[in-house]
Coordinates of N, CA and C and ligand atoms in Angstrom, one line a residue:
M15 N 109.3 88.5 107.8 CA 108.4 89.6 108.3 C 107.5 90.0 107.1
V16 N 106.4 90.6 107.5 CA 105.4 91.0 106.5 C 105.2 92.5 106.7
D17 N 105.5 93.3 105.7 CA 105.4 94.7 105.7 C 104.1 95.2 105.1
I18 N 103.2 95.7 105.9 CA 101.9 96.1 105.4 C 101.8 97.5 104.9
H19 N 102.8 98.3 104.9 CA 102.8 99.7 104.5 C 104.1 100.1 103.8
C20 N 104.0 100.2 102.5 CA 105.3 100.5 101.8 C 105.0 101.1 100.4
H21 N 105.7 102.2 100.2 CA 105.4 103.0 98.9 C 106.5 102.5 97.9
I22 N 106.3 101.3 97.4 CA 107.3 100.6 96.6 C 107.0 100.6 95.1
L23 N 105.8 101.0 94.7 CA 105.5 100.9 93.3 C 106.0 102.2 92.6
P24 N 106.7 102.0 91.5 CA 107.4 103.1 90.8 C 106.5 104.1 90.2
A25 N 106.8 105.4 90.5 CA 106.2 106.6 89.8 C 104.7 106.7 90.0
L26 N 104.2 106.2 91.1 CA 102.7 106.3 91.4 C 102.5 107.3 92.5
D27 N 103.5 107.6 93.3 CA 103.3 108.6 94.4 C 104.7 109.1 94.7
D28 N 105.0 109.5 96.0 CA 106.3 110.0 96.4 C 107.2 109.0 96.9
G29 N 106.9 107.7 96.6 CA 107.8 106.6 97.0 C 108.8 106.4 95.9
A30 N 109.0 105.1 95.6 CA 110.0 104.7 94.5 C 109.6 105.5 93.2
Q31 N 110.7 106.1 92.6 CA 110.4 106.9 91.4 C 110.7 106.1 90.1
T32 N 111.5 105.1 90.1 CA 111.8 104.3 88.9 C 111.6 102.8 89.2
L33 N 111.6 102.1 88.1 CA 111.5 100.6 88.3 C 112.8 100.1 89.0
D34 N 113.9 100.6 88.6 CA 115.2 100.2 89.2 C 115.2 100.5 90.7
E35 N 114.7 101.6 91.1 CA 114.7 101.9 92.5 C 113.7 101.0 93.2
A36 N 112.6 100.7 92.6 CA 111.6 99.8 93.3 C 112.2 98.4 93.4
V37 N 112.9 97.9 92.4 CA 113.5 96.6 92.4 C 114.6 96.6 93.6
A38 N 115.4 97.6 93.6 CA 116.4 97.7 94.7 C 115.8 97.7 96.1
M39 N 114.6 98.4 96.2 CA 113.9 98.4 97.5 C 113.4 97.0 97.8
V40 N 112.9 96.3 96.8 CA 112.4 94.9 97.1 C 113.6 94.0 97.5
R41 N 114.7 94.2 96.9 CA 115.9 93.3 97.2 C 116.3 93.7 98.6
L42 N 116.4 94.9 99.0 CA 116.8 95.3 100.3 C 115.9 94.7 101.4
A43 N 114.6 94.8 101.1 CA 113.6 94.2 102.0 C 113.8 92.7 102.2
A44 N 113.9 92.1 101.1 CA 114.1 90.6 101.1 C 115.4 90.2 101.9
E45 N 116.5 91.0 101.6 CA 117.7 90.7 102.3 C 117.6 90.9 103.8
S46 N 116.7 91.8 104.2 CA 116.6 92.0 105.7 C 115.5 91.2 106.3
G47 N 115.0 90.2 105.6 CA 114.1 89.3 106.2 C 112.6 89.5 106.0
T48 N 112.3 90.3 105.0 CA 110.8 90.5 104.7 C 110.4 89.5 103.6
T49 N 109.3 88.8 103.8 CA 108.8 87.8 102.9 C 107.7 88.3 102.0
D50 N 107.0 89.3 102.6 CA 105.8 89.9 101.9 C 105.7 91.4 102.1
I51 N 105.4 92.1 101.0 CA 105.2 93.5 101.1 C 103.8 93.9 100.6
V52 N 103.1 94.7 101.3 CA 101.9 95.2 100.8 C 102.2 96.6 100.1
A53 N 102.0 96.7 98.8 CA 102.3 97.9 98.1 C 101.1 98.9 98.4
T54 N 101.4 100.1 99.0 CA 100.4 101.0 99.5 C 100.6 102.4 98.9
P55 N 100.3 102.6 97.7 CA 100.4 104.0 97.1 C 99.4 104.9 97.9
H56 N 99.7 106.2 97.9 CA 98.8 107.1 98.6 C 97.5 107.3 97.8
A57 N 96.4 107.5 98.5 CA 95.2 108.0 97.9 C 94.9 109.3 98.7
N58 N 95.3 110.4 98.1 CA 95.1 111.7 98.9 C 94.9 112.8 97.8
S59 N 94.9 114.1 98.3 CA 94.6 115.2 97.4 C 95.7 115.3 96.4
Q60 N 96.9 114.8 96.7 CA 98.0 114.9 95.8 C 98.1 113.8 94.8
F61 N 97.8 112.6 95.2 CA 98.0 111.4 94.4 C 96.6 110.6 94.3
S62 N 96.2 110.4 93.1 CA 94.9 109.7 92.9 C 95.2 108.2 92.8
F63 N 94.3 107.4 93.1 CA 94.4 105.9 93.2 C 93.7 105.2 92.1
H64 N 94.4 104.5 91.2 CA 93.7 103.9 90.1 C 94.1 102.4 90.2
P65 N 93.1 101.5 90.5 CA 93.4 100.1 90.8 C 94.0 99.4 89.6
E66 N 93.6 99.7 88.4 CA 94.2 99.0 87.2 C 95.7 99.3 87.1
Q67 N 96.0 100.6 87.3 CA 97.4 101.0 87.2 C 98.3 100.3 88.3
I68 N 97.7 100.2 89.5 CA 98.4 99.5 90.6 C 98.6 98.0 90.3
D69 N 97.6 97.4 89.8 CA 97.7 96.0 89.5 C 98.9 95.8 88.4
E70 N 98.9 96.7 87.4 CA 99.9 96.6 86.4 C 101.3 96.8 87.0
A71 N 101.4 97.8 87.9 CA 102.7 98.1 88.5 C 103.2 97.0 89.4
I72 N 102.3 96.3 90.1 CA 102.6 95.2 90.9 C 103.2 94.0 90.1
E73 N 102.5 93.8 89.0 CA 102.9 92.7 88.1 C 104.3 93.0 87.5
M74 N 104.5 94.2 87.1 CA 105.8 94.6 86.5 C 106.9 94.4 87.6
L75 N 106.6 94.9 88.8 CA 107.6 94.8 89.8 C 107.9 93.3 90.2
R76 N 106.9 92.5 90.2 CA 107.1 91.1 90.5 C 108.1 90.5 89.6
K77 N 107.8 90.7 88.3 CA 108.7 90.1 87.2 C 110.1 90.7 87.3
A78 N 110.2 92.0 87.4 CA 111.5 92.7 87.4 C 112.3 92.2 88.7
S79 N 111.7 92.0 89.8 CA 112.4 91.6 91.0 C 112.5 90.1 91.1
R80 N 112.1 89.4 90.1 CA 112.1 87.9 90.0 C 111.5 87.2 91.3
N81 N 110.4 87.8 91.7 CA 109.6 87.2 92.8 C 110.5 86.8 94.0
V82 N 111.4 87.7 94.4 CA 112.2 87.4 95.6 C 111.4 87.5 96.9
L83 N 110.3 88.2 96.8 CA 109.3 88.2 97.9 C 107.9 88.4 97.2
R84 N 106.9 88.2 98.1 CA 105.5 88.4 97.5 C 105.1 89.8 97.7
I85 N 104.4 90.3 96.6 CA 104.0 91.7 96.7 C 102.4 91.7 96.6
H86 N 101.8 92.3 97.6 CA 100.4 92.4 97.7 C 99.8 93.8 97.4
R87 N 98.5 93.9 97.4 CA 97.9 95.1 97.0 C 97.3 95.8 98.2
G88 N 97.5 97.1 98.3 CA 96.9 97.9 99.4 C 96.9 99.3 99.0
C89 N 96.6 100.2 100.0 CA 96.5 101.6 99.8 C 96.8 102.4 101.1
D90 N 97.5 103.5 100.9 CA 97.7 104.4 102.1 C 96.5 105.4 101.9
F91 N 95.5 105.1 102.7 CA 94.2 105.8 102.4 C 94.0 107.0 103.4
H92 N 94.0 108.2 102.8 CA 93.9 109.4 103.6 C 92.4 109.6 103.8
L93 N 92.0 109.8 105.1 CA 90.6 109.8 105.4 C 90.0 111.2 105.1
T94 N 89.8 111.5 103.8 CA 89.1 112.7 103.4 C 87.6 112.4 103.1
Y95 N 86.8 113.4 103.0 CA 85.4 113.2 102.7 C 85.2 112.4 101.4
E96 N 86.0 112.9 100.3 CA 85.8 112.3 99.0 C 86.3 110.8 99.0
N97 N 87.4 110.5 99.7 CA 87.9 109.1 99.8 C 86.9 108.3 100.5
L98 N 86.3 108.8 101.6 CA 85.4 108.0 102.4 C 84.2 107.7 101.5
Q99 N 83.6 108.6 100.8 CA 82.5 108.3 100.0 C 82.8 107.3 98.9
D100 N 84.0 107.3 98.4 CA 84.3 106.3 97.3 C 84.5 105.0 98.0
A101 N 85.2 104.9 99.1 CA 85.4 103.6 99.8 C 84.1 103.0 100.2
L102 N 83.1 103.8 100.6 CA 81.8 103.2 101.0 C 81.1 102.7 99.8
L103 N 81.3 103.3 98.6 CA 80.7 102.7 97.4 C 81.4 101.5 96.9
H104 N 82.7 101.5 97.1 CA 83.6 100.4 96.6 C 84.4 99.8 97.7
P105 N 83.8 99.0 98.6 CA 84.5 98.6 99.9 C 85.8 97.9 99.7
T106 N 86.0 97.2 98.6 CA 87.3 96.4 98.6 C 88.3 97.1 97.6
K107 N 88.0 98.3 97.2 CA 88.9 99.0 96.3 C 90.2 99.4 96.9
Y108 N 90.2 99.7 98.2 CA 91.4 100.3 98.9 C 91.9 99.3 99.9
T109 N 91.3 98.1 100.1 CA 91.7 97.2 101.2 C 92.9 96.3 100.8
I110 N 93.5 95.8 101.8 CA 94.6 94.9 101.6 C 94.1 93.6 100.9
N111 N 94.6 93.3 99.8 CA 94.3 92.1 99.0 C 92.7 92.0 98.8
H112 N 92.1 93.1 98.7 CA 90.6 93.1 98.6 C 89.9 92.5 99.7
G113 N 90.5 92.4 100.9 CA 89.9 91.8 102.1 C 89.3 92.9 103.0
R114 N 89.4 92.7 104.3 CA 88.7 93.6 105.2 C 89.5 94.8 105.7
Y115 N 90.9 94.7 105.6 CA 91.7 95.7 106.3 C 92.1 96.9 105.4
I116 N 91.9 98.1 105.9 CA 92.2 99.3 105.1 C 93.1 100.2 106.0
L117 N 94.3 100.6 105.5 CA 95.2 101.5 106.2 C 94.5 102.9 106.1
V118 N 94.4 103.5 107.3 CA 93.8 104.9 107.4 C 94.8 105.9 107.9
E119 N 94.9 107.0 107.2 CA 95.8 108.1 107.7 C 95.0 109.3 108.0
F120 N 95.3 110.0 109.1 CA 94.6 111.3 109.4 C 95.5 112.4 109.1
S121 N 94.9 113.6 109.1 CA 95.8 114.8 108.9 C 96.6 115.0 110.2
V122 N 97.8 115.6 110.0 CA 98.8 115.6 111.0 C 98.4 116.4 112.2
A123 N 97.8 117.6 111.9 CA 97.6 118.6 113.0 C 96.4 118.4 113.9
H124 N 95.3 117.8 113.3 CA 94.1 117.7 114.1 C 93.3 116.5 113.6
V125 N 92.7 115.7 114.6 CA 91.8 114.6 114.2 C 90.4 115.0 114.8
A126 N 89.6 115.4 113.9 CA 88.2 115.9 114.3 C 87.4 114.7 114.9
K127 N 86.5 115.0 115.8 CA 85.6 114.0 116.4 C 84.9 113.3 115.3
A128 N 84.6 114.0 114.2 CA 83.8 113.4 113.1 C 84.5 112.2 112.5
M129 N 85.8 112.1 112.7 CA 86.6 111.0 112.1 C 86.1 109.7 112.8
D130 N 85.7 109.7 114.0 CA 85.2 108.5 114.6 C 84.0 108.0 113.9
D131 N 83.1 108.9 113.4 CA 81.9 108.5 112.7 C 82.4 107.9 111.3
A132 N 83.4 108.5 110.7 CA 84.0 107.9 109.5 C 84.5 106.5 109.7
L133 N 85.1 106.3 110.8 CA 85.7 104.9 111.0 C 84.5 103.9 111.2
Y134 N 83.4 104.4 111.9 CA 82.3 103.5 112.1 C 81.6 103.2 110.7
R135 N 81.6 104.2 109.9 CA 80.9 104.0 108.6 C 81.8 103.0 107.7
L136 N 83.1 103.1 107.8 CA 83.9 102.1 107.1 C 83.6 100.7 107.6
R137 N 83.5 100.6 108.9 CA 83.2 99.3 109.5 C 81.9 98.8 109.1
A138 N 80.9 99.7 109.1 CA 79.5 99.2 108.6 C 79.5 98.7 107.2
A139 N 80.5 99.2 106.4 CA 80.6 98.8 105.0 C 81.5 97.5 104.9
G140 N 81.9 97.0 106.0 CA 82.6 95.7 105.9 C 84.2 95.9 106.0
M141 N 84.6 97.1 106.3 CA 86.1 97.3 106.4 C 86.5 97.4 107.8
T142 N 87.8 97.0 108.1 CA 88.4 97.2 109.4 C 89.5 98.2 109.2
P143 N 89.3 99.5 109.7 CA 90.4 100.5 109.6 C 91.6 100.1 110.4
I144 N 92.8 100.3 109.9 CA 94.0 100.2 110.6 C 94.6 101.6 110.8
I145 N 94.7 102.0 112.0 CA 95.1 103.4 112.3 C 96.7 103.5 112.0
T146 N 97.1 104.3 111.0 CA 98.5 104.3 110.7 C 99.3 105.4 111.4
H147 N 100.5 105.0 111.8 CA 101.5 105.8 112.5 C 100.9 107.0 113.4
P148 N 100.1 106.7 114.4 CA 99.6 107.7 115.3 C 100.7 108.4 116.1
E149 N 101.9 107.7 116.2 CA 103.0 108.2 117.0 C 103.6 109.5 116.3
R150 N 103.4 109.6 115.0 CA 103.9 110.7 114.2 C 102.9 111.8 114.1
N151 N 101.7 111.7 114.7 CA 100.7 112.6 114.5 C 100.7 113.6 115.8
L152 N 100.9 114.9 115.5 CA 101.1 115.8 116.6 C 99.9 115.9 117.5
F153 N 98.7 115.8 116.9 CA 97.5 115.8 117.7 C 97.3 114.6 118.6
L154 N 97.5 113.4 117.9 CA 97.3 112.1 118.7 C 98.4 111.9 119.7
Q155 N 99.6 112.5 119.5 CA 100.6 112.4 120.6 C 100.1 113.0 121.9
R156 N 99.1 113.9 121.8 CA 98.6 114.5 123.1 C 97.3 113.9 123.5
H157 N 96.8 112.8 122.7 CA 95.5 112.2 123.0 C 95.6 110.7 122.9
L158 N 96.4 110.2 123.8 CA 96.5 108.7 123.8 C 95.2 108.0 124.1
E159 N 94.3 108.7 124.9 CA 93.1 108.1 125.2 C 92.2 107.8 124.0
R160 N 92.4 108.7 123.0 CA 91.6 108.5 121.8 C 92.0 107.2 121.1
I161 N 93.3 107.0 121.1 CA 93.8 105.8 120.4 C 93.3 104.5 121.2
R162 N 93.4 104.6 122.5 CA 92.9 103.5 123.3 C 91.4 103.2 123.0
S163 N 90.6 104.3 122.8 CA 89.2 104.0 122.6 C 89.0 103.4 121.2
W164 N 89.8 103.8 120.2 CA 89.8 103.2 118.9 C 90.1 101.7 119.0
V165 N 91.1 101.4 119.7 CA 91.5 99.9 119.9 C 90.4 99.2 120.5
E166 N 89.8 99.8 121.6 CA 88.7 99.1 122.3 C 87.5 98.9 121.3
D167 N 87.4 99.8 120.3 CA 86.3 99.7 119.4 C 86.6 98.7 118.3
G168 N 87.9 98.2 118.3 CA 88.2 97.1 117.3 C 89.1 97.5 116.2
W169 N 89.7 98.7 116.3 CA 90.6 99.1 115.2 C 92.1 99.0 115.6
P170 N 92.8 98.2 114.9 CA 94.2 98.0 115.3 C 95.1 99.2 114.9
V171 N 96.3 99.2 115.4 CA 97.2 100.4 115.2 C 98.5 99.9 114.6
Q172 N 99.0 100.7 113.6 CA 100.3 100.4 113.0 C 101.2 101.6 113.3
V173 N 102.4 101.2 113.8 CA 103.4 102.2 114.1 C 104.5 102.0 113.0
T174 N 105.1 103.2 112.6 CA 106.2 103.1 111.7 C 107.5 102.5 112.4
A175 N 108.0 101.5 111.8 CA 109.1 100.8 112.4 C 110.3 101.7 112.8
Q176 N 110.6 102.6 111.9 CA 111.7 103.5 112.2 C 111.4 104.5 113.3
S177 N 110.2 104.6 113.7 CA 109.9 105.5 114.9 C 110.6 105.0 116.1
F178 N 110.7 103.6 116.2 CA 111.4 103.1 117.4 C 112.9 103.4 117.4
L179 N 113.4 103.8 116.2 CA 114.8 104.1 116.1 C 115.1 105.6 116.1
G180 N 114.1 106.4 116.2 CA 114.2 107.8 116.4 C 114.2 108.6 115.0
R181 N 113.8 107.9 113.9 CA 113.8 108.6 112.6 C 112.9 109.8 112.6
F182 N 111.8 109.7 113.3 CA 110.8 110.8 113.3 C 110.8 111.7 114.5
G183 N 112.0 111.7 115.2 CA 112.2 112.6 116.3 C 111.9 112.0 117.7
E184 N 112.3 112.7 118.7 CA 112.2 112.1 120.0 C 110.7 111.9 120.5
S185 N 109.9 112.9 120.1 CA 108.5 112.8 120.6 C 107.8 111.6 120.0
A186 N 108.0 111.4 118.7 CA 107.4 110.2 118.0 C 108.0 108.9 118.6
K187 N 109.3 108.9 118.9 CA 109.9 107.7 119.5 C 109.3 107.4 120.9
L188 N 109.2 108.4 121.7 CA 108.7 108.2 123.1 C 107.2 107.8 123.0
F189 N 106.5 108.3 122.1 CA 105.0 108.0 122.0 C 104.9 106.5 121.5
A190 N 105.7 106.2 120.5 CA 105.7 104.8 120.0 C 106.0 103.8 121.2
E191 N 107.0 104.2 122.0 CA 107.3 103.4 123.2 C 106.2 103.3 124.2
E192 N 105.5 104.4 124.4 CA 104.4 104.4 125.3 C 103.2 103.5 124.8
L193 N 103.0 103.6 123.5 CA 101.9 102.8 122.9 C 102.3 101.3 123.0
M194 N 103.5 101.0 122.8 CA 104.0 99.6 123.0 C 103.7 99.1 124.4
K195 N 104.2 100.0 125.3 CA 104.1 99.6 126.8 C 102.6 99.3 127.1
Q196 N 101.7 100.1 126.5 CA 100.3 100.0 126.9 C 99.6 99.0 126.1
G197 N 100.3 98.2 125.2 CA 99.7 97.2 124.4 C 98.8 97.7 123.3
L198 N 99.1 98.9 122.8 CA 98.3 99.6 121.8 C 98.9 99.6 120.4
V199 N 99.9 98.7 120.2 CA 100.5 98.6 118.9 C 100.3 97.1 118.4
H200 N 99.7 97.1 117.1 CA 99.4 95.7 116.5 C 100.3 95.4 115.3
F201 N 100.9 96.5 114.7 CA 101.7 96.3 113.5 C 102.9 97.3 113.6
A202 N 104.1 96.8 113.1 CA 105.1 97.7 112.8 C 105.4 97.5 111.3
A203 N 105.4 98.6 110.6 CA 105.6 98.5 109.1 C 106.6 99.6 108.7
S204 N 107.2 99.5 107.5 CA 108.3 100.4 107.1 C 107.8 101.7 106.7
D205 N 106.6 101.8 106.0 CA 106.2 103.1 105.3 C 107.3 103.6 104.5
A206 N 108.0 102.7 103.9 CA 109.3 103.0 103.1 C 108.9 103.9 101.9
H207 N 109.8 104.8 101.6 CA 109.7 105.6 100.4 C 110.9 105.6 99.5
D208 N 112.0 105.1 100.0 CA 113.2 105.2 99.1 C 114.3 104.2 99.7
L209 N 115.5 104.4 99.2 CA 116.6 103.4 99.5 C 117.6 104.0 100.5
S210 N 117.5 105.3 100.9 CA 118.5 105.8 101.7 C 118.0 106.3 103.0
D211 N 116.8 106.9 103.1 CA 116.3 107.5 104.3 C 115.2 106.7 104.9
R212 N 114.1 106.6 104.2 CA 112.9 105.8 104.7 C 112.9 104.5 103.9
T213 N 113.7 103.6 104.3 CA 113.9 102.3 103.6 C 113.0 101.2 104.0
P214 N 112.9 100.2 103.2 CA 112.0 99.0 103.6 C 112.8 98.0 104.5
R215 N 113.9 98.4 105.0 CA 114.7 97.5 105.9 C 114.0 97.5 107.3
L216 N 113.5 96.3 107.7 CA 112.8 96.2 109.0 C 113.7 95.6 110.1
S217 N 114.8 95.0 109.7 CA 115.6 94.2 110.7 C 116.0 94.9 111.9
E218 N 116.5 96.2 111.8 CA 117.0 96.9 113.0 C 115.8 97.2 113.9
A219 N 114.7 97.6 113.4 CA 113.6 97.9 114.3 C 113.1 96.6 114.9
Y220 N 113.1 95.5 114.2 CA 112.7 94.2 114.8 C 113.6 93.9 116.0
A221 N 114.9 94.1 115.7 CA 115.9 93.8 116.8 C 115.6 94.7 118.0
C222 N 115.3 95.9 117.8 CA 115.1 96.9 118.8 C 113.9 96.5 119.7
V223 N 112.8 96.1 119.0 CA 111.6 95.8 119.7 C 111.8 94.4 120.4
A224 N 112.5 93.5 119.8 CA 112.7 92.2 120.5 C 113.6 92.4 121.7
Q225 N 114.6 93.3 121.6 CA 115.5 93.5 122.7 C 114.7 94.1 123.9
N226 N 113.8 95.0 123.6 CA 113.2 95.8 124.7 C 111.9 95.4 125.2
Y227 N 111.2 94.6 124.3 CA 109.8 94.1 124.7 C 109.7 92.6 124.7
G228 N 110.8 92.0 124.2 CA 110.8 90.5 124.1 C 110.5 90.0 122.6
E229 N 111.0 88.8 122.3 CA 110.9 88.3 121.0 C 109.4 88.1 120.6
A230 N 108.6 87.7 121.6 CA 107.1 87.4 121.3 C 106.4 88.6 120.8
Q231 N 106.7 89.8 121.4 CA 106.1 91.0 120.9 C 106.6 91.4 119.5
A232 N 107.9 91.2 119.3 CA 108.4 91.5 117.9 C 107.7 90.6 116.9
E233 N 107.6 89.4 117.2 CA 106.9 88.4 116.3 C 105.5 88.8 116.0
R234 N 104.8 89.3 117.1 CA 103.4 89.7 117.0 C 103.2 90.8 116.0
V235 N 104.1 91.9 116.2 CA 103.8 93.1 115.4 C 104.5 93.1 114.0
F236 N 105.6 92.3 113.9 CA 106.3 92.3 112.6 C 105.9 91.1 111.7
V237 N 105.3 90.0 112.3 CA 105.1 88.8 111.6 C 103.6 88.3 111.7
A238 N 103.2 88.0 112.9 CA 101.9 87.3 113.0 C 100.7 88.1 112.6
N239 N 100.6 89.3 113.2 CA 99.5 90.2 112.9 C 99.5 90.6 111.5
P240 N 100.6 91.1 110.9 CA 100.6 91.5 109.5 C 100.3 90.4 108.6
K241 N 100.7 89.2 108.9 CA 100.4 88.0 108.1 C 98.9 87.8 108.1
A242 N 98.3 87.9 109.2 CA 96.8 87.7 109.3 C 96.1 88.6 108.4
T243 N 96.6 89.9 108.2 CA 95.8 90.8 107.4 C 95.8 90.4 105.9
L244 N 96.8 89.7 105.5 CA 96.9 89.3 104.1 C 95.7 88.4 103.7
N245 N 95.2 87.6 104.6 CA 94.1 86.8 104.3 C 92.8 87.3 105.0
G246 N 92.8 88.5 105.5 CA 91.6 89.0 106.1 C 91.2 88.3 107.4
E247 N 92.2 87.7 108.1 CA 91.8 87.0 109.4 C 91.6 88.0 110.5
R248 N 90.8 87.6 111.5 CA 90.6 88.5 112.6 C 91.8 88.5 113.6
L249 N 92.0 89.7 114.2 CA 93.1 89.8 115.2 C 92.5 89.9 116.6
S250 N 93.3 89.5 117.5 CA 93.0 89.7 118.9 C 93.6 91.1 119.3
L251 N 92.8 92.0 119.7 CA 93.3 93.3 120.1 C 93.4 93.6 121.6
K252 N 93.4 92.5 122.3 CA 93.5 92.7 123.8 C 94.6 93.6 124.1
T253 N 94.3 94.6 125.0 CA 95.4 95.6 125.3 C 96.2 95.1 126.4
Q254 N 96.9 93.9 126.2 CA 97.8 93.4 127.2 C 99.0 94.3 127.2
T255 N 99.6 94.5 128.3 CA 100.8 95.3 128.4 C 102.0 94.6 127.9
A256 N 102.8 95.3 127.1 CA 104.0 94.7 126.6 C 104.9 94.3 127.7
N257 N 105.7 93.3 127.5 CA 106.7 92.8 128.5 C 107.9 93.7 128.6
Q258 N 107.6 94.8 129.3 CA 108.7 95.8 129.4 C 109.8 95.4 130.3
R259 N 111.0 95.6 129.9 CA 112.1 95.3 130.8 C 112.4 96.5 131.7
S260 N 112.9 96.2 132.8 CA 113.0 97.2 133.8 C 114.3 98.1 133.6
K261 N 115.3 97.6 132.9 CA 116.5 98.4 132.7 C 116.2 99.5 131.7
K262 N 117.0 100.5 131.8 CA 116.9 101.7 130.8 C 117.5 101.2 129.5
W263 N 116.9 101.5 128.4 CA 117.4 101.0 127.2 C 117.3 102.1 126.1
F264 N 118.1 101.9 125.0 CA 118.1 102.8 123.9 C 118.2 102.1 122.6
C265 N 117.6 102.6 121.6 CA 117.8 102.1 120.2 C 118.4 103.2 119.4
F266 N 119.4 102.9 118.7 CA 119.9 103.8 117.7 C 119.8 103.3 116.3
K267 N 119.6 104.3 115.4 CA 119.5 103.9 114.0 C 120.9 103.6 113.5
Ligands
FE2_4 FE1 102.6 105.9 104.0

């Protein structure tokens, strides 16, 4: 599996706090079947984003974890005015492996219409925004049509893997399921922060998605699409409906 959203670099944000913890997270991910992690420190009002620091931290973590998996560069990019201006000036500063894809996070309570303009401006500068965890966003939970229109405009959607297991509550779980059913999920990623609660283990969520939507859907959102982002390849965003099983099903963490 390829995990495109993970706060695994030590002491850069609210993710791993020490090198030991980061190494343990890498090992846990590798043991559960992850081959590649995109390290995505926050860029928001609380944590600033310094590319050189991030490159150094990646190198340090690669060595300390003896390259048990590949670590790539990315960012959890909060769509603020200041961040947008900086990204427009430096289009590959925040993108995955300096390619086209950029993880974009909105504020939890409201997503202003002006955000659509911001997404278009990122695209005009050569970036493809990936909408991160809309299922956890209280505003977007009530505006599925907004997400559909983003996908139709060419912007893929990343759901947090543990949402399928109920980690973020019933409403996030139900919304993640609805997005899956409607073919509006293109990635599942850990958004891991630690070793005990929000971990980088993807195997349970993969099994849950495979059980309920079929192996092909799980492969698509945990493996094929994430892999394509590493090299900046284009994705097919056709909103085909997921292969939903008719029986009632549940996933437990
Ligand atoms: Fe994140």
